[in-house]
XYZ file of N, CA and C in Angstrom:
423
model
N -15.972 -12.497 40.821
C -15.213 -11.319 40.199
C -14.711 -11.473 38.623
N -13.800 -12.434 38.787
C -13.211 -12.242 37.344
C -14.427 -12.440 36.292
N -15.377 -13.082 36.644
C -16.789 -13.396 35.536
C -17.398 -11.928 35.061
N -17.381 -11.017 35.977
C -17.771 -9.995 35.903
C -16.522 -8.553 35.682
N -15.137 -9.151 35.156
C -14.493 -8.429 34.797
C -13.660 -7.590 35.552
N -13.770 -8.096 36.892
C -12.987 -7.142 37.969
C -11.581 -7.429 37.804
N -10.442 -6.946 38.276
C -9.185 -6.913 38.027
C -8.461 -7.628 39.106
N -8.113 -8.682 39.481
C -7.992 -9.287 40.641
C -6.494 -9.818 40.232
N -5.720 -9.732 41.691
C -4.277 -10.436 41.957
C -4.323 -11.195 42.930
N -3.573 -12.339 42.754
C -3.221 -13.147 44.028
C -2.336 -12.683 45.244
N -2.861 -13.197 46.173
C -1.636 -12.503 47.547
C -2.074 -13.879 48.442
N -1.906 -13.201 49.915
C -1.736 -14.230 50.756
C -1.945 -13.361 51.949
N -2.358 -14.047 53.041
C -2.542 -13.288 54.368
C -1.052 -13.464 55.265
N 0.115 -13.504 54.922
C 1.582 -13.776 55.370
C 1.284 -12.458 56.190
N 1.928 -12.802 57.482
C 2.589 -14.155 58.020
C 1.484 -15.026 58.357
N 0.123 -14.844 58.452
C -0.578 -15.822 59.076
C -0.484 -17.164 58.095
N -0.419 -16.955 56.609
C -0.313 -17.971 55.868
C 1.085 -18.062 54.994
N 1.153 -18.725 54.133
C 2.308 -18.859 53.182
C 2.217 -17.828 52.561
N 3.493 -17.188 52.056
C 3.375 -15.969 51.239
C 3.831 -16.987 49.749
N 4.059 -18.147 49.562
C 4.303 -18.974 48.361
C 3.379 -18.672 47.514
N 3.813 -18.408 46.256
C 2.516 -18.071 45.329
C 2.253 -19.141 44.538
N 2.959 -20.676 44.598
C 2.568 -21.662 44.219
C 1.490 -22.544 44.836
N 1.481 -21.931 46.311
C 0.653 -22.572 47.150
C -0.792 -21.810 46.744
N -0.746 -20.450 46.437
C -1.581 -19.601 46.433
C -2.551 -20.175 45.135
N -1.599 -20.398 43.844
C -2.338 -21.066 42.793
C -2.907 -22.211 43.308
N -2.423 -23.269 44.015
C -3.006 -24.559 44.147
C -3.992 -24.434 44.809
N -4.222 -23.391 45.702
C -5.555 -23.241 46.754
C -6.553 -22.514 45.587
N -6.185 -22.019 44.826
C -7.294 -21.258 43.929
C -8.039 -22.311 43.320
N -7.025 -23.149 43.029
C -7.675 -24.481 41.826
C -8.364 -25.148 42.861
N -8.029 -25.752 43.721
C -8.593 -26.823 44.679
C -9.551 -26.305 45.887
N -9.142 -25.140 46.446
C -10.073 -24.554 47.184
C -10.316 -25.781 48.347
N -9.365 -26.583 48.852
C -9.708 -27.655 49.904
C -9.089 -27.484 51.116
N -9.328 -28.075 52.255
C -8.615 -28.022 53.401
C -7.528 -28.547 53.401
N -6.264 -28.497 54.102
C -4.961 -29.402 54.196
C -5.668 -30.800 54.204
N -4.900 -31.442 53.629
C -4.770 -32.914 53.997
C -6.477 -33.425 53.903
N -7.179 -32.498 53.441
C -8.700 -33.008 53.322
C -9.480 -32.680 51.831
N -9.161 -33.500 50.748
C -9.305 -32.953 49.161
C -11.011 -32.922 49.246
N -11.652 -33.601 49.672
C -12.756 -34.050 49.637
C -13.576 -32.710 50.510
N -13.241 -31.907 50.972
C -13.746 -30.912 52.079
C -13.416 -29.866 50.975
N -14.155 -29.528 50.019
C -13.934 -28.291 49.179
C -14.937 -27.189 49.644
N -14.516 -25.987 49.874
C -14.970 -24.789 50.029
C -15.319 -24.118 48.959
N -16.652 -23.887 48.567
C -17.468 -23.298 47.261
C -16.787 -23.497 46.347
N -17.038 -25.049 45.919
C -16.679 -25.332 44.652
C -16.801 -24.814 43.385
N -17.823 -24.060 43.233
C -18.187 -23.410 42.370
C -17.560 -21.861 41.912
N -16.630 -21.681 43.081
C -15.478 -20.813 43.185
C -14.020 -20.978 42.650
N -13.859 -22.414 42.376
C -12.622 -23.201 42.035
C -12.309 -22.576 40.380
N -10.582 -21.812 40.506
C -10.262 -21.375 39.340
C -9.435 -22.384 38.183
N -9.525 -22.359 37.064
C -8.811 -23.006 36.368
C -7.345 -22.853 36.431
N -6.486 -23.680 36.110
C -4.819 -22.962 36.260
C -4.652 -22.203 35.585
N -5.173 -21.947 34.563
C -4.821 -20.453 33.563
C -5.336 -19.004 34.504
N -6.385 -19.265 34.975
C -7.323 -18.309 35.665
C -6.293 -17.804 37.123
N -5.978 -19.046 37.815
C -5.002 -18.771 39.047
C -3.611 -18.502 38.583
N -2.896 -18.779 37.861
C -1.975 -18.379 37.394
C -1.876 -16.668 37.022
N -2.965 -16.382 36.394
C -3.031 -14.960 35.903
C -3.158 -13.944 37.119
N -3.451 -14.554 38.287
C -3.741 -13.725 39.297
C -2.496 -13.188 39.751
N -1.375 -14.257 39.638
C -0.159 -14.148 40.305
C 0.815 -13.533 39.364
N 0.603 -13.274 38.274
C 1.205 -12.540 36.967
C 0.771 -11.589 36.517
N -0.131 -11.469 35.657
C -0.667 -10.117 35.156
C -1.439 -9.364 36.103
N -2.180 -10.074 36.923
C -3.004 -9.515 38.063
C -2.111 -8.767 39.162
N -1.055 -9.535 39.468
C -0.123 -9.081 40.397
C 0.358 -7.727 39.892
N 1.127 -7.958 38.079
C 1.649 -6.682 37.816
C 0.610 -5.507 38.010
N -0.809 -5.452 37.375
C -1.823 -4.618 37.323
C -1.857 -4.186 38.520
N -1.994 -4.624 39.824
C -2.023 -4.249 41.211
C -1.023 -3.410 41.412
N 0.405 -4.177 41.158
C 1.337 -2.615 41.401
C 1.621 -1.724 40.685
N 0.427 -1.558 39.590
C 0.545 -0.595 38.295
C 2.075 -0.764 37.568
N 2.563 -1.805 37.513
C 3.427 -2.003 36.835
C 3.372 -3.192 35.620
N 2.246 -3.138 35.161
C 1.600 -3.954 34.221
C 2.356 -4.208 32.495
N 2.953 -2.681 32.417
C 3.570 -2.262 31.386
C 5.002 -3.272 31.246
N 5.814 -3.692 32.195
C 6.900 -4.034 32.403
C 7.019 -5.305 32.976
N 5.999 -5.847 33.746
C 6.161 -6.879 34.456
C 4.373 -7.746 34.264
N 4.904 -9.335 34.459
C 3.422 -9.933 34.663
C 3.578 -10.719 33.423
N 4.222 -10.735 32.503
C 4.228 -11.969 31.095
C 5.812 -11.705 30.589
N 6.098 -12.352 29.815
C 7.362 -12.665 29.171
C 6.813 -12.257 27.720
N 7.262 -11.254 27.565
C 7.299 -10.248 26.177
C 8.517 -9.486 25.897
N 8.576 -9.273 24.597
C 9.568 -8.001 24.353
C 8.999 -6.883 25.085
N 10.210 -6.054 25.703
C 9.706 -4.818 26.489
C 9.676 -5.078 27.731
N 9.163 -6.018 28.389
C 8.994 -6.676 29.494
C 10.399 -6.928 30.202
N 10.338 -6.889 31.894
C 11.609 -7.346 32.424
C 11.664 -8.633 32.688
N 12.699 -9.022 32.657
C 13.012 -10.882 32.307
C 12.975 -11.410 33.918
N 11.783 -11.022 34.315
C 11.767 -11.982 35.797
C 10.786 -13.204 35.547
N 11.228 -14.027 35.724
C 10.727 -15.304 35.569
C 11.383 -16.498 36.438
N 10.645 -17.647 36.656
C 11.097 -18.861 37.381
C 10.972 -19.963 36.461
N 12.060 -20.815 36.206
C 11.815 -21.998 35.719
C 11.707 -23.153 36.482
N 10.657 -24.049 36.388
C 9.761 -25.228 37.613
C 10.548 -26.175 36.860
N 10.463 -27.381 37.949
C 11.056 -28.387 37.602
C 10.146 -29.354 37.147
N 8.732 -29.046 37.166
C 7.667 -30.154 36.679
C 6.851 -29.127 35.816
N 5.699 -29.731 34.918
C 4.956 -29.100 34.156
C 3.671 -28.909 35.119
N 3.644 -27.580 35.688
C 2.543 -27.528 36.951
C 1.165 -27.332 35.836
N 1.173 -26.821 34.762
C 0.133 -26.674 33.877
C -0.579 -28.134 33.637
N 0.144 -29.083 33.801
C -0.684 -30.603 33.483
C -0.646 -31.287 35.017
N 0.201 -31.140 35.676
C 0.394 -31.862 37.396
C 0.480 -30.514 38.270
N -1.175 -30.399 38.509
C -1.133 -29.290 39.542
C -0.766 -29.504 40.828
N -0.834 -31.058 41.096
C -0.156 -31.253 42.686
C 1.543 -31.142 42.710
N 2.189 -30.682 41.366
C 3.345 -30.406 41.701
C 3.449 -28.983 42.316
N 2.494 -28.482 42.178
C 2.537 -26.860 42.969
C 2.920 -26.990 44.225
N 2.867 -27.795 44.890
C 3.171 -27.664 46.432
C 4.438 -28.748 46.861
N 5.127 -28.969 45.809
C 6.520 -29.560 46.053
C 7.564 -28.499 46.703
N 8.373 -28.989 47.622
C 9.321 -28.114 48.022
C 10.262 -27.709 47.429
N 10.683 -28.705 46.194
C 11.859 -28.406 45.414
C 11.375 -28.108 44.023
N 9.808 -27.381 43.985
C 9.500 -27.080 42.419
C 10.438 -26.091 41.863
N 10.981 -25.252 42.633
C 11.842 -24.214 41.573
C 13.209 -24.465 41.251
N 13.407 -24.604 39.711
C 14.744 -24.951 39.394
C 15.813 -23.744 39.305
N 15.131 -22.697 38.789
C 16.042 -21.610 38.776
C 14.985 -20.017 38.628
N 15.824 -19.248 39.115
C 14.918 -17.819 38.951
C 15.965 -16.529 38.283
N 15.216 -15.645 37.282
C 15.912 -14.627 36.842
C 15.445 -13.368 37.302
N 16.071 -12.454 37.400
C 15.572 -11.263 38.075
C 16.241 -9.987 36.824
N 15.719 -9.460 36.288
C 16.075 -8.335 35.104
C 16.931 -9.338 34.381
N 16.581 -10.485 34.058
C 17.152 -11.417 33.002
C 18.482 -11.810 33.489
N 18.846 -11.690 35.027
C 19.951 -12.164 35.445
C 19.678 -13.457 36.275
N 20.515 -14.468 36.430
C 19.703 -16.065 37.294
C 20.401 -15.509 38.557
N 19.396 -15.487 39.421
C 19.476 -15.302 40.780
C 19.455 -16.425 41.593
N 18.816 -17.581 41.557
C 18.804 -18.937 42.196
C 19.015 -19.960 41.111
N 19.704 -21.070 41.459
C 19.673 -22.414 40.666
C 19.582 -23.298 41.870
N 18.517 -24.329 41.691
C 18.042 -25.187 42.511
C 19.334 -26.121 43.164
N 19.453 -26.653 44.026
C 20.784 -27.207 45.022
C 19.889 -28.243 45.807
N 19.908 -29.502 45.504
C 19.287 -30.287 46.479
C 19.760 -30.291 47.826
N 20.979 -29.942 47.997
C 21.670 -30.230 49.437
C 21.082 -28.991 50.185
N 20.654 -28.033 49.798
C 20.418 -26.484 50.019
C 18.939 -26.203 50.216
N 17.822 -26.817 50.120
C 16.795 -26.677 50.194
C 16.210 -26.227 51.468
N 15.520 -25.261 51.327
C 15.105 -24.324 52.560
C 13.461 -24.859 52.595
N 12.741 -25.176 53.480
C 11.497 -25.928 53.682
C 10.567 -24.939 54.330
N 11.057 -24.163 55.405
C 10.035 -23.425 56.400
C 10.149 -22.052 56.156
N 11.120 -21.772 56.035
C 11.304 -19.968 56.224
C 12.635 -19.728 55.441
N 12.636 -18.516 54.610
C 13.951 -18.200 54.194
C 14.523 -16.793 54.546
N 15.716 -16.934 54.684
C 16.726 -15.659 55.027
C 16.818 -14.719 53.922
N 16.292 -14.544 52.940
C 16.529 -14.067 51.727
C 16.175 -12.450 51.815
N 16.564 -11.505 51.523
C 16.261 -10.078 51.507
C 15.939 -9.681 50.456
N 14.530 -8.984 50.501
C 13.876 -8.716 49.393
C 13.782 -7.115 49.376
N 14.894 -6.816 50.263
C 14.782 -5.023 50.182
C 15.626 -4.830 48.804
N 16.006 -5.910 48.023
C 16.980 -5.263 46.588
C 16.091 -6.134 45.803
N 14.810 -6.614 45.965
C 14.013 -7.007 44.882
C 13.678 -6.124 43.455
N 14.187 -4.712 43.504
C 13.660 -3.944 42.476
C 12.404 -3.710 42.227
N 11.525 -3.791 43.278
C 9.915 -3.464 42.993
C 9.943 -2.241 43.872
N 9.103 -1.099 43.196
C 8.880 -0.115 44.123
C 8.045 -0.550 45.114
N 8.179 0.205 46.635
C 7.247 -0.040 47.388
C 8.036 -0.288 48.833
N 7.900 -1.124 49.667
C 8.387 -1.644 50.756
C 9.218 -2.536 50.390
N 9.283 -3.078 49.469
C 10.158 -4.473 49.195
C 11.600 -3.911 48.676
N 11.386 -2.546 48.001
C 12.741 -1.915 47.429
C 12.079 -0.450 46.628
N 13.098 0.257 46.552
C 12.678 1.469 45.993
C 12.572 1.497 44.797
N 13.217 0.986 43.556
C 12.767 1.423 42.353
C 13.569 0.104 41.616
N 13.094 0.250 40.159
C 13.969 -0.383 39.346
C 15.046 0.183 38.834
């Protein structure tokens, strides 16, 4: 679809699968079954790191009709971004590290800082209703 110019966004089948975007990026790059890297599903459909990242940044913003303020770090855009503990553009395997995120900024304010004593590995109790995105996760910015 990307080769034909179709606008695509990354996502998941949560709660059936994880909603972790880093896992989604990893899966789009490698397309193999868990713990079976030799078993690649449709290898011709594997994406580059940059294509997979775009699904979850610019593609997600476009799908939410917010591509004029979300999806990239640029002047005039909301300062919603994460800082990672590893360079995942070079080390794609780091995408599945449970402690990958160093910090999270929403609307330019730091909302999370990595703390090795409080890592949540399986589920989260975070309330997304104040995420500031329009729709079911929040009313408006």
